[in-house]
PDB file of C-alpha atoms and ligand atoms in Angstrom:
ATOM      1  CA  MET A   1      85.028 -36.538  40.231  1.00  0.00           C
ATOM      2  CA  ALA A   2      87.117 -34.171  37.989  1.00  0.00           C
ATOM      3  CA  ALA A   3      84.242 -34.248  34.767  1.00  0.00           C
ATOM      4  CA  GLY A   4      86.034 -36.075  31.461  1.00  0.00           C
ATOM      5  CA  GLY A   5      88.470 -37.638  34.418  1.00  0.00           C
ATOM      6  CA  GLY A   6      92.515 -37.301  33.199  1.00  0.00           C
ATOM      7  CA  LEU A   7      95.514 -35.657  34.817  1.00  0.00           C
ATOM      8  CA  LEU A   8      95.747 -32.858  36.945  1.00  0.00           C
ATOM      9  CA  ILE A   9      98.848 -31.289  38.397  1.00  0.00           C
ATOM     10  CA  ASP A  10      98.703 -29.205  40.421  1.00  0.00           C
ATOM     11  CA  GLY A  11     101.555 -26.405  42.249  1.00  0.00           C
ATOM     12  CA  LEU A  12     103.940 -30.416  42.478  1.00  0.00           C
ATOM     13  CA  ARG A  13     107.191 -29.542  44.585  1.00  0.00           C
ATOM     14  CA  VAL A  14     108.828 -32.105  44.442  1.00  0.00           C
ATOM     15  CA  SER A  15     112.887 -33.276  45.975  1.00  0.00           C
ATOM     16  CA  VAL A  16     114.811 -35.841  45.347  1.00  0.00           C
ATOM     17  CA  GLU A  17     117.876 -36.215  48.108  1.00  0.00           C
ATOM     18  CA  ASP A  18     116.835 -32.535  50.069  1.00  0.00           C
ATOM     19  CA  ARG A  19     116.919 -30.603  46.783  1.00  0.00           C
ATOM     20  CA  GLU A  20     114.082 -29.353  45.091  1.00  0.00           C
ATOM     21  CA  ILE A  21     113.714 -30.210  41.712  1.00  0.00           C
ATOM     22  CA  LEU A  22     109.995 -29.688  40.730  1.00  0.00           C
ATOM     23  CA  LYS A  23     108.696 -26.354  42.145  1.00  0.00           C
ATOM     24  CA  GLY A  24     105.648 -26.463  41.081  1.00  0.00           C
ATOM     25  CA  VAL A  25     104.500 -27.894  38.168  1.00  0.00           C
ATOM     26  CA  SER A  26     101.446 -27.202  36.896  1.00  0.00           C
ATOM     27  CA  LEU A  27     100.144 -29.384  34.108  1.00  0.00           C
ATOM     28  CA  GLU A  28      96.591 -30.816  32.894  1.00  0.00           C
ATOM     29  CA  VAL A  29      96.372 -33.673  29.951  1.00  0.00           C
ATOM     30  CA  PRO A  30      92.204 -33.733  29.971  1.00  0.00           C
ATOM     31  CA  GLN A  31      91.193 -37.662  29.327  1.00  0.00           C
ATOM     32  CA  GLY A  32      91.650 -38.888  25.617  1.00  0.00           C
ATOM     33  CA  GLN A  33      94.450 -35.652  24.428  1.00  0.00           C
ATOM     34  CA  VAL A  34      98.084 -36.647  23.343  1.00  0.00           C
ATOM     35  CA  HIS A  35     101.004 -33.652  25.109  1.00  0.00           C
ATOM     36  CA  ALA A  36     104.326 -33.439  24.381  1.00  0.00           C
ATOM     37  CA  LEU A  37     106.772 -32.512  27.159  1.00  0.00           C
ATOM     38  CA  MET A  38     109.843 -30.952  26.910  1.00  0.00           C
ATOM     39  CA  GLY A  39     112.478 -28.980  28.243  1.00  0.00           C
ATOM     40  CA  PRO A  40     116.056 -28.762  28.220  1.00  0.00           C
ATOM     41  CA  ASN A  41     117.650 -31.304  29.987  1.00  0.00           C
ATOM     42  CA  GLY A  42     117.872 -30.708  33.297  1.00  0.00           C
ATOM     43  CA  SER A  43     114.800 -29.171  33.666  1.00  0.00           C
ATOM     44  CA  GLY A  44     113.197 -31.988  36.318  1.00  0.00           C
ATOM     45  CA  LYS A  45     111.053 -34.489  32.984  1.00  0.00           C
ATOM     46  CA  SER A  46     112.517 -37.540  34.590  1.00  0.00           C
ATOM     47  CA  THR A  47     111.608 -36.324  37.685  1.00  0.00           C
ATOM     48  CA  LEU A  48     107.784 -35.469  37.295  1.00  0.00           C
ATOM     49  CA  ALA A  49     107.867 -38.914  35.328  1.00  0.00           C
ATOM     50  CA  TYR A  50     108.888 -41.112  38.500  1.00  0.00           C
ATOM     51  CA  THR A  51     106.976 -38.933  40.838  1.00  0.00           C
ATOM     52  CA  LEU A  52     103.804 -40.095  39.100  1.00  0.00           C
ATOM     53  CA  MET A  53     105.248 -43.727  39.149  1.00  0.00           C
ATOM     54  CA  GLY A  54     105.654 -43.561  42.818  1.00  0.00           C
ATOM     55  CA  HIS A  55     108.913 -43.602  42.757  1.00  0.00           C
ATOM     56  CA  PRO A  56     110.592 -44.190  46.594  1.00  0.00           C
ATOM     57  CA  LYS A  57     113.346 -41.409  45.675  1.00  0.00           C
ATOM     58  CA  TYR A  58     111.593 -38.560  44.824  1.00  0.00           C
ATOM     59  CA  HIS A  59     109.160 -36.630  47.784  1.00  0.00           C
ATOM     60  CA  VAL A  60     106.812 -34.653  47.029  1.00  0.00           C
ATOM     61  CA  ILE A  61     106.568 -31.493  49.788  1.00  0.00           C
ATOM     62  CA  ALA A  62     103.603 -29.592  48.194  1.00  0.00           C
ATOM     63  CA  GLY A  63     100.978 -30.260  45.563  1.00  0.00           C
ATOM     64  CA  SER A  64      99.152 -32.519  44.712  1.00  0.00           C
ATOM     65  CA  VAL A  65      98.223 -35.141  41.540  1.00  0.00           C
ATOM     66  CA  SER A  66      94.880 -36.406  40.819  1.00  0.00           C
ATOM     67  CA  PHE A  67      93.659 -38.888  37.867  1.00  0.00           C
ATOM     68  CA  GLY A  68      90.354 -39.711  36.338  1.00  0.00           C
ATOM     69  CA  GLY A  69      89.358 -37.452  39.905  1.00  0.00           C
ATOM     70  CA  GLU A  70      91.272 -39.966  41.916  1.00  0.00           C
ATOM     71  CA  ASP A  71      94.153 -38.266  44.225  1.00  0.00           C
ATOM     72  CA  VAL A  72      97.439 -40.757  42.798  1.00  0.00           C
ATOM     73  CA  LEU A  73      99.782 -39.623  45.366  1.00  0.00           C
ATOM     74  CA  ALA A  74      98.176 -41.796  47.886  1.00  0.00           C
ATOM     75  CA  LEU A  75      98.085 -45.038  45.569  1.00  0.00           C
ATOM     76  CA  SER A  76     100.536 -47.214  45.683  1.00  0.00           C
ATOM     77  CA  ALA A  77     102.632 -48.471  42.286  1.00  0.00           C
ATOM     78  CA  ASP A  78     100.137 -50.988  41.036  1.00  0.00           C
ATOM     79  CA  GLN A  79      96.983 -49.164  42.245  1.00  0.00           C
ATOM     80  CA  ARG A  80      97.869 -45.694  39.533  1.00  0.00           C
ATOM     81  CA  ALA A  81      98.220 -48.367  37.017  1.00  0.00           C
ATOM     82  CA  ARG A  82      94.850 -50.686  37.841  1.00  0.00           C
ATOM     83  CA  LEU A  83      93.541 -47.392  37.467  1.00  0.00           C
ATOM     84  CA  GLY A  84      94.734 -46.908  34.406  1.00  0.00           C
ATOM     85  CA  LEU A  85      97.768 -44.399  34.399  1.00  0.00           C
ATOM     86  CA  PHE A  86     100.653 -46.748  32.610  1.00  0.00           C
ATOM     87  CA  LEU A  87     104.163 -46.040  32.661  1.00  0.00           C
ATOM     88  CA  CYS A  88     107.370 -46.591  31.020  1.00  0.00           C
ATOM     89  CA  PHE A  89     110.984 -46.447  32.325  1.00  0.00           C
ATOM     90  CA  GLN A  90     113.011 -44.388  30.665  1.00  0.00           C
ATOM     91  CA  TYR A  91     116.281 -47.305  31.673  1.00  0.00           C
ATOM     92  CA  PRO A  92     113.708 -50.464  31.642  1.00  0.00           C
ATOM     93  CA  THR A  93     114.442 -53.017  33.414  1.00  0.00           C
ATOM     94  CA  ALA A  94     115.121 -56.142  32.603  1.00  0.00           C
ATOM     95  CA  ILE A  95     113.140 -59.958  33.595  1.00  0.00           C
ATOM     96  CA  PRO A  96     114.927 -62.662  33.163  1.00  0.00           C
ATOM     97  CA  GLY A  97     113.150 -65.358  32.804  1.00  0.00           C
ATOM     98  CA  VAL A  98     109.763 -64.043  32.301  1.00  0.00           C
ATOM     99  CA  THR A  99     108.657 -63.438  29.051  1.00  0.00           C
ATOM    100  CA  VAL A 100     107.212 -61.286  26.860  1.00  0.00           C
ATOM    101  CA  VAL A 101     104.033 -63.232  26.583  1.00  0.00           C
ATOM    102  CA  ASN A 102     104.065 -64.467  30.023  1.00  0.00           C
ATOM    103  CA  PHE A 103     104.932 -60.476  31.347  1.00  0.00           C
ATOM    104  CA  LEU A 104     101.447 -59.262  29.102  1.00  0.00           C
ATOM    105  CA  ARG A 105      99.369 -61.995  29.998  1.00  0.00           C
ATOM    106  CA  ALA A 106     100.395 -61.217  34.263  1.00  0.00           C
ATOM    107  CA  ALA A 107     100.211 -58.119  33.764  1.00  0.00           C
ATOM    108  CA  LEU A 108      96.557 -58.248  32.457  1.00  0.00           C
ATOM    109  CA  ARG A 109      95.619 -60.120  35.162  1.00  0.00           C
ATOM    110  CA  GLY A 110      96.877 -57.944  37.123  1.00  0.00           C
ATOM    111  CA  GLN A 111      94.756 -55.362  35.903  1.00  0.00           C
ATOM    112  CA  GLY A 112      91.362 -57.747  36.253  1.00  0.00           C
ATOM    113  CA  LYS A 113      91.729 -57.682  31.934  1.00  0.00           C
ATOM    114  CA  GLU A 114      92.436 -61.457  31.820  1.00  0.00           C
ATOM    115  CA  LEU A 115      91.475 -62.292  28.498  1.00  0.00           C
ATOM    116  CA  PRO A 116      90.774 -66.197  27.063  1.00  0.00           C
ATOM    117  CA  ALA A 117      94.282 -67.004  25.915  1.00  0.00           C
ATOM    118  CA  ARG A 118      93.445 -67.915  21.955  1.00  0.00           C
ATOM    119  CA  GLU A 119      91.632 -63.948  22.199  1.00  0.00           C
ATOM    120  CA  PHE A 120      94.496 -63.216  24.480  1.00  0.00           C
ATOM    121  CA  LEU A 121      97.637 -64.851  21.533  1.00  0.00           C
ATOM    122  CA  LYS A 122      95.110 -63.314  18.642  1.00  0.00           C
ATOM    123  CA  ARG A 123      96.248 -59.052  19.826  1.00  0.00           C
ATOM    124  CA  LEU A 124      99.175 -60.227  20.538  1.00  0.00           C
ATOM    125  CA  ASN A 125      99.790 -61.297  16.977  1.00  0.00           C
ATOM    126  CA  ASP A 126      98.024 -59.132  15.646  1.00  0.00           C
ATOM    127  CA  GLU A 127      99.566 -55.914  17.616  1.00  0.00           C
ATOM    128  CA  MET A 128     102.711 -57.878  16.850  1.00  0.00           C
ATOM    129  CA  ALA A 129     101.572 -57.390  13.254  1.00  0.00           C
ATOM    130  CA  ALA A 130     101.352 -54.166  13.033  1.00  0.00           C
ATOM    131  CA  LEU A 131     104.549 -53.300  15.200  1.00  0.00           C
ATOM    132  CA  LYS A 132     106.145 -55.099  12.261  1.00  0.00           C
ATOM    133  CA  VAL A 133     108.451 -57.944  15.411  1.00  0.00           C
ATOM    134  CA  ASP A 134     109.511 -60.769  14.255  1.00  0.00           C
ATOM    135  CA  GLU A 135     107.238 -63.342  15.846  1.00  0.00           C
ATOM    136  CA  SER A 136     109.998 -65.138  18.274  1.00  0.00           C
ATOM    137  CA  PHE A 137     109.690 -61.666  20.218  1.00  0.00           C
ATOM    138  CA  ARG A 138     107.574 -62.938  22.949  1.00  0.00           C
ATOM    139  CA  SER A 139     109.153 -65.680  24.206  1.00  0.00           C
ATOM    140  CA  ARG A 140     112.477 -63.266  24.447  1.00  0.00           C
ATOM    141  CA  TYR A 141     112.371 -62.658  27.647  1.00  0.00           C
ATOM    142  CA  ILE A 142     111.305 -58.954  29.046  1.00  0.00           C
ATOM    143  CA  ASN A 143     114.096 -56.398  28.399  1.00  0.00           C
ATOM    144  CA  ASP A 144     116.802 -58.997  28.595  1.00  0.00           C
ATOM    145  CA  GLY A 145     119.570 -58.014  25.154  1.00  0.00           C
ATOM    146  CA  PHE A 146     117.106 -55.999  23.844  1.00  0.00           C
ATOM    147  CA  SER A 147     118.350 -52.968  21.487  1.00  0.00           C
ATOM    148  CA  GLY A 148     117.369 -49.510  22.189  1.00  0.00           C
ATOM    149  CA  GLY A 149     114.733 -50.509  19.550  1.00  0.00           C
ATOM    150  CA  GLU A 150     113.283 -53.925  20.958  1.00  0.00           C
ATOM    151  CA  LYS A 151     112.443 -52.256  24.466  1.00  0.00           C
ATOM    152  CA  LYS A 152     110.977 -49.076  22.308  1.00  0.00           C
ATOM    153  CA  ARG A 153     108.606 -51.253  20.241  1.00  0.00           C
ATOM    154  CA  SER A 154     107.895 -54.427  23.143  1.00  0.00           C
ATOM    155  CA  GLU A 155     107.052 -50.478  24.780  1.00  0.00           C
ATOM    156  CA  ILE A 156     104.290 -49.957  22.541  1.00  0.00           C
ATOM    157  CA  LEU A 157     103.169 -53.294  22.373  1.00  0.00           C
ATOM    158  CA  GLN A 158     103.240 -53.294  26.012  1.00  0.00           C
ATOM    159  CA  LEU A 159     100.363 -50.424  25.020  1.00  0.00           C
ATOM    160  CA  ALA A 160      98.728 -51.777  22.606  1.00  0.00           C
ATOM    161  CA  ILE A 161      98.150 -55.482  24.757  1.00  0.00           C
ATOM    162  CA  LEU A 162      97.172 -53.324  28.095  1.00  0.00           C
ATOM    163  CA  ARG A 163      95.068 -50.016  26.874  1.00  0.00           C
ATOM    164  CA  PRO A 164      95.521 -47.901  29.984  1.00  0.00           C
ATOM    165  CA  LYS A 165      93.827 -44.310  29.658  1.00  0.00           C
ATOM    166  CA  LEU A 166      97.508 -42.578  30.079  1.00  0.00           C
ATOM    167  CA  ALA A 167      99.877 -43.083  28.977  1.00  0.00           C
ATOM    168  CA  VAL A 168     103.514 -41.450  30.216  1.00  0.00           C
ATOM    169  CA  LEU A 169     106.664 -41.867  27.935  1.00  0.00           C
ATOM    170  CA  ASP A 170     109.824 -40.637  28.944  1.00  0.00           C
ATOM    171  CA  GLU A 171     112.628 -40.852  26.382  1.00  0.00           C
ATOM    172  CA  THR A 172     115.902 -40.895  26.936  1.00  0.00           C
ATOM    173  CA  ASP A 173     117.784 -37.940  26.014  1.00  0.00           C
ATOM    174  CA  SER A 174     120.503 -39.899  23.916  1.00  0.00           C
ATOM    175  CA  GLY A 175     121.032 -42.961  22.690  1.00  0.00           C
ATOM    176  CA  LEU A 176     117.351 -43.238  20.704  1.00  0.00           C
ATOM    177  CA  ASP A 177     117.997 -43.917  17.147  1.00  0.00           C
ATOM    178  CA  VAL A 178     115.518 -42.260  15.132  1.00  0.00           C
ATOM    179  CA  ASP A 179     113.819 -45.459  13.662  1.00  0.00           C
ATOM    180  CA  ALA A 180     112.631 -45.779  18.242  1.00  0.00           C
ATOM    181  CA  LEU A 181     110.932 -41.985  17.983  1.00  0.00           C
ATOM    182  CA  ARG A 182     109.467 -42.939  14.873  1.00  0.00           C
ATOM    183  CA  THR A 183     108.250 -46.004  17.045  1.00  0.00           C
ATOM    184  CA  VAL A 184     106.779 -44.787  19.523  1.00  0.00           C
ATOM    185  CA  ALA A 185     105.514 -42.008  18.096  1.00  0.00           C
ATOM    186  CA  GLU A 186     103.747 -44.060  15.499  1.00  0.00           C
ATOM    187  CA  GLY A 187     102.749 -46.349  18.294  1.00  0.00           C
ATOM    188  CA  VAL A 188     101.299 -43.576  20.933  1.00  0.00           C
ATOM    189  CA  MET A 189      98.891 -42.436  17.331  1.00  0.00           C
ATOM    190  CA  ARG A 190      97.690 -45.690  16.247  1.00  0.00           C
ATOM    191  CA  LEU A 191      96.533 -46.363  19.779  1.00  0.00           C
ATOM    192  CA  ALA A 192      95.414 -42.628  20.872  1.00  0.00           C
ATOM    193  CA  GLY A 193      92.049 -42.080  20.967  1.00  0.00           C
ATOM    194  CA  PRO A 194      89.748 -40.835  23.186  1.00  0.00           C
ATOM    195  CA  GLU A 195      89.644 -43.985  25.520  1.00  0.00           C
ATOM    196  CA  MET A 196      93.870 -43.600  25.740  1.00  0.00           C
ATOM    197  CA  GLY A 197      95.567 -40.503  25.913  1.00  0.00           C
ATOM    198  CA  ALA A 198      99.665 -39.810  26.621  1.00  0.00           C
ATOM    199  CA  LEU A 199     101.810 -37.452  28.104  1.00  0.00           C
ATOM    200  CA  VAL A 200     105.099 -38.466  25.905  1.00  0.00           C
ATOM    201  CA  ILE A 201     108.289 -36.784  27.848  1.00  0.00           C
ATOM    202  CA  THR A 202     111.223 -35.427  25.808  1.00  0.00           C
ATOM    203  CA  HIS A 203     114.424 -33.407  24.825  1.00  0.00           C
ATOM    204  CA  TYR A 204     113.950 -33.587  21.266  1.00  0.00           C
ATOM    205  CA  PRO A 205     111.967 -32.225  18.783  1.00  0.00           C
ATOM    206  CA  ARG A 206     112.252 -34.801  16.492  1.00  0.00           C
ATOM    207  CA  ILE A 207     110.120 -37.292  17.745  1.00  0.00           C
ATOM    208  CA  LEU A 208     107.606 -34.674  17.171  1.00  0.00           C
ATOM    209  CA  GLU A 209     107.158 -34.669  13.346  1.00  0.00           C
ATOM    210  CA  PHE A 210     105.762 -38.304  13.821  1.00  0.00           C
ATOM    211  CA  LEU A 211     104.130 -37.417  16.596  1.00  0.00           C
ATOM    212  CA  LYS A 212     101.016 -34.689  16.397  1.00  0.00           C
ATOM    213  CA  PRO A 213     100.340 -33.773  20.215  1.00  0.00           C
ATOM    214  CA  ASP A 214      97.137 -31.440  21.229  1.00  0.00           C
ATOM    215  CA  ARG A 215      99.106 -29.916  23.863  1.00  0.00           C
ATOM    216  CA  VAL A 216     103.192 -29.098  24.180  1.00  0.00           C
ATOM    217  CA  HIS A 217     104.285 -27.711  27.125  1.00  0.00           C
ATOM    218  CA  VAL A 218     107.698 -26.177  27.837  1.00  0.00           C
ATOM    219  CA  LEU A 219     109.494 -27.615  31.639  1.00  0.00           C
ATOM    220  CA  HIS A 220     112.076 -25.430  32.492  1.00  0.00           C
ATOM    221  CA  ASP A 221     113.986 -25.362  36.028  1.00  0.00           C
ATOM    222  CA  GLY A 222     111.414 -26.686  37.478  1.00  0.00           C
ATOM    223  CA  ARG A 223     108.180 -25.487  36.234  1.00  0.00           C
ATOM    224  CA  VAL A 224     105.846 -25.495  33.019  1.00  0.00           C
ATOM    225  CA  ILE A 225     106.609 -22.072  31.570  1.00  0.00           C
ATOM    226  CA  ARG A 226     105.229 -21.859  28.075  1.00  0.00           C
ATOM    227  CA  SER A 227     102.094 -23.913  26.448  1.00  0.00           C
ATOM    228  CA  GLY A 228     101.107 -23.792  23.623  1.00  0.00           C
ATOM    229  CA  GLY A 229     100.063 -25.675  20.347  1.00  0.00           C
ATOM    230  CA  ALA A 230     101.676 -27.858  18.165  1.00  0.00           C
ATOM    231  CA  GLU A 231     103.806 -25.160  16.895  1.00  0.00           C
ATOM    232  CA  LEU A 232     105.996 -24.450  19.784  1.00  0.00           C
ATOM    233  CA  ALA A 233     107.659 -27.560  19.175  1.00  0.00           C
ATOM    234  CA  ASN A 234     108.256 -26.425  16.035  1.00  0.00           C
ATOM    235  CA  GLU A 235     109.795 -22.654  17.383  1.00  0.00           C
ATOM    236  CA  ILE A 236     112.204 -25.345  19.365  1.00  0.00           C
ATOM    237  CA  GLU A 237     113.358 -27.481  16.852  1.00  0.00           C
ATOM    238  CA  SER A 238     114.322 -24.188  14.781  1.00  0.00           C
ATOM    239  CA  GLY A 239     114.908 -21.970  18.104  1.00  0.00           C
ATOM    240  CA  GLY A 240     116.531 -24.320  20.465  1.00  0.00           C
ATOM    241  CA  TYR A 241     115.505 -23.885  24.287  1.00  0.00           C
ATOM    242  CA  GLU A 242     117.456 -20.574  24.632  1.00  0.00           C
ATOM    243  CA  PRO A 243     115.165 -17.690  23.021  1.00  0.00           C
ATOM    244  CA  ILE A 244     111.731 -19.989  24.933  1.00  0.00           C
ATOM    245  CA  VAL A 245     113.613 -19.945  28.512  1.00  0.00           C
ATOM    246  CA  GLY A 246     115.162 -16.342  27.899  1.00  0.00           C
ATOM    247  CA  GLU A 247     118.865 -17.553  28.383  1.00  0.00           C
ATOM    248  CA  PRO A 248     121.705 -20.004  27.466  1.00  0.00           C
ATOM    249  CA  VAL A 249     120.876 -23.569  28.235  1.00  0.00           C
ATOM    250  CA  ALA A 250     123.423 -26.169  28.434  1.00  0.00           C
ATOM    251  CA  ALA A 251     123.674 -28.253  24.872  1.00  0.00           C
ATOM    252  CA  GLY A 252     125.037 -31.382  26.906  1.00  0.00           C
ATOM    253  CA  VAL A 253     122.616 -34.308  28.447  1.00  0.00           C
ATOM    254  CA  SER A 254     121.028 -36.120  31.099  1.00  0.00           C
TER     255      SER A 254
HETATM  256  P1  ADP B   1     115.894 -33.903  32.680  1.00  0.00           P
HETATM  257  O1  ADP B   1     114.702 -35.901  32.787  1.00  0.00           O
HETATM  258  O2  ADP B   1     114.792 -33.224  33.096  1.00  0.00           O
HETATM  259  O3  ADP B   1     117.231 -34.426  31.916  1.00  0.00           O
HETATM  260  P2  ADP B   1     116.266 -34.686  35.051  1.00  0.00           P
HETATM  261  O4  ADP B   1     114.873 -34.854  36.082  1.00  0.00           O
HETATM  262  O5  ADP B   1     116.957 -35.953  35.415  1.00  0.00           O
HETATM  263  O6  ADP B   1     116.202 -33.460  34.122  1.00  0.00           O
HETATM  264  O7  ADP B   1     117.071 -33.869  36.126  1.00  0.00           O
HETATM  265  C1  ADP B   1     116.571 -32.952  36.618  1.00  0.00           C
HETATM  266  C2  ADP B   1     117.695 -32.473  38.063  1.00  0.00           C
HETATM  267  O8  ADP B   1     117.303 -32.896  39.462  1.00  0.00           O
HETATM  268  C3  ADP B   1     118.596 -32.565  37.428  1.00  0.00           C
HETATM  269  O9  ADP B   1     120.263 -31.222  38.258  1.00  0.00           O
HETATM  270  C4  ADP B   1     119.183 -33.901  37.829  1.00  0.00           C
HETATM  271  O10 ADP B   1     121.429 -34.420  38.719  1.00  0.00           O
HETATM  272  C5  ADP B   1     119.214 -34.318  39.616  1.00  0.00           C
HETATM  273  N1  ADP B   1     118.019 -35.684  39.716  1.00  0.00           N
HETATM  274  C6  ADP B   1     117.644 -35.992  39.466  1.00  0.00           C
HETATM  275  N2  ADP B   1     117.487 -37.909  39.503  1.00  0.00           N
HETATM  276  C7  ADP B   1     117.859 -37.322  40.539  1.00  0.00           C
HETATM  277  C8  ADP B   1     118.362 -38.336  42.095  1.00  0.00           C
HETATM  278  N3  ADP B   1     118.225 -39.361  41.764  1.00  0.00           N
HETATM  279  N4  ADP B   1     119.198 -37.818  42.053  1.00  0.00           N
HETATM  280  C9  ADP B   1     120.113 -37.095  42.828  1.00  0.00           C
HETATM  281  N5  ADP B   1     119.898 -35.555  41.585  1.00  0.00           N
HETATM  282  C10 ADP B   1     119.212 -36.287  40.818  1.00  0.00           C
HETATM  283 MG1   MG B   2     114.616 -36.880  31.604  1.00  0.00          MG
END
């Protein structure tokens, strides 16, 4: 077992449709820390998130990923979840017919962490109050017709109920308003502690107004090219990515 657990990515190379996207990513998130992974559009951030999730389209060519000393790449997606990895989708899927409350109960049960009904409902109500979501939220079908902000609240609610050891959140680079960014950042900061760390993936330095990461990493062209403290995010906020990556970067979204 690795001392202290945590996520350890070493020399990870990943291809999508025969094109190499990640070209040797090395990154460590010690248990309980909050790290931000930033980078220009197309740098491979979502590819890393999908690879951690075990998406079949993303092929690992080389390198390793371990979590709490376990070989993540050898595990199925549900085994990864049971290990304590929580991976948010950038575009979460709607499941008509499955309510938020049933989804959360089933997810807890799937991880062998089922609670007695009364305790579960109390926790759910407390967390919903903390997130300022209406009571009707729990009887709605998960992600079905949810606004961007509601999807983010549902994501944070899942975190609050499931209490994973590490939450990996891939933030969409466009279409998230400041309130939604703030919901995610404040939710992560409220829940983070020795028991739960987070890897917040974002293009957008703005989220870091609300999120105080222990470390910031910059991904460019499939490699981590800089790591530093929160000041690195300020550098990106004021000067953009170009001075850091040393070449022009596309301004658009991907
Ligand atoms: P980021 O999240 O940093 O914007 P991505 O990981 O989404 O970057 O994309 C990195 C590169 O990989 C881009 O050039 C993108 O076109 C390519 N890519 C990512 N996913 C796929 C996919 N499913 N099919 C084809 N190309 C992909
Ligand atoms: Mg992305």
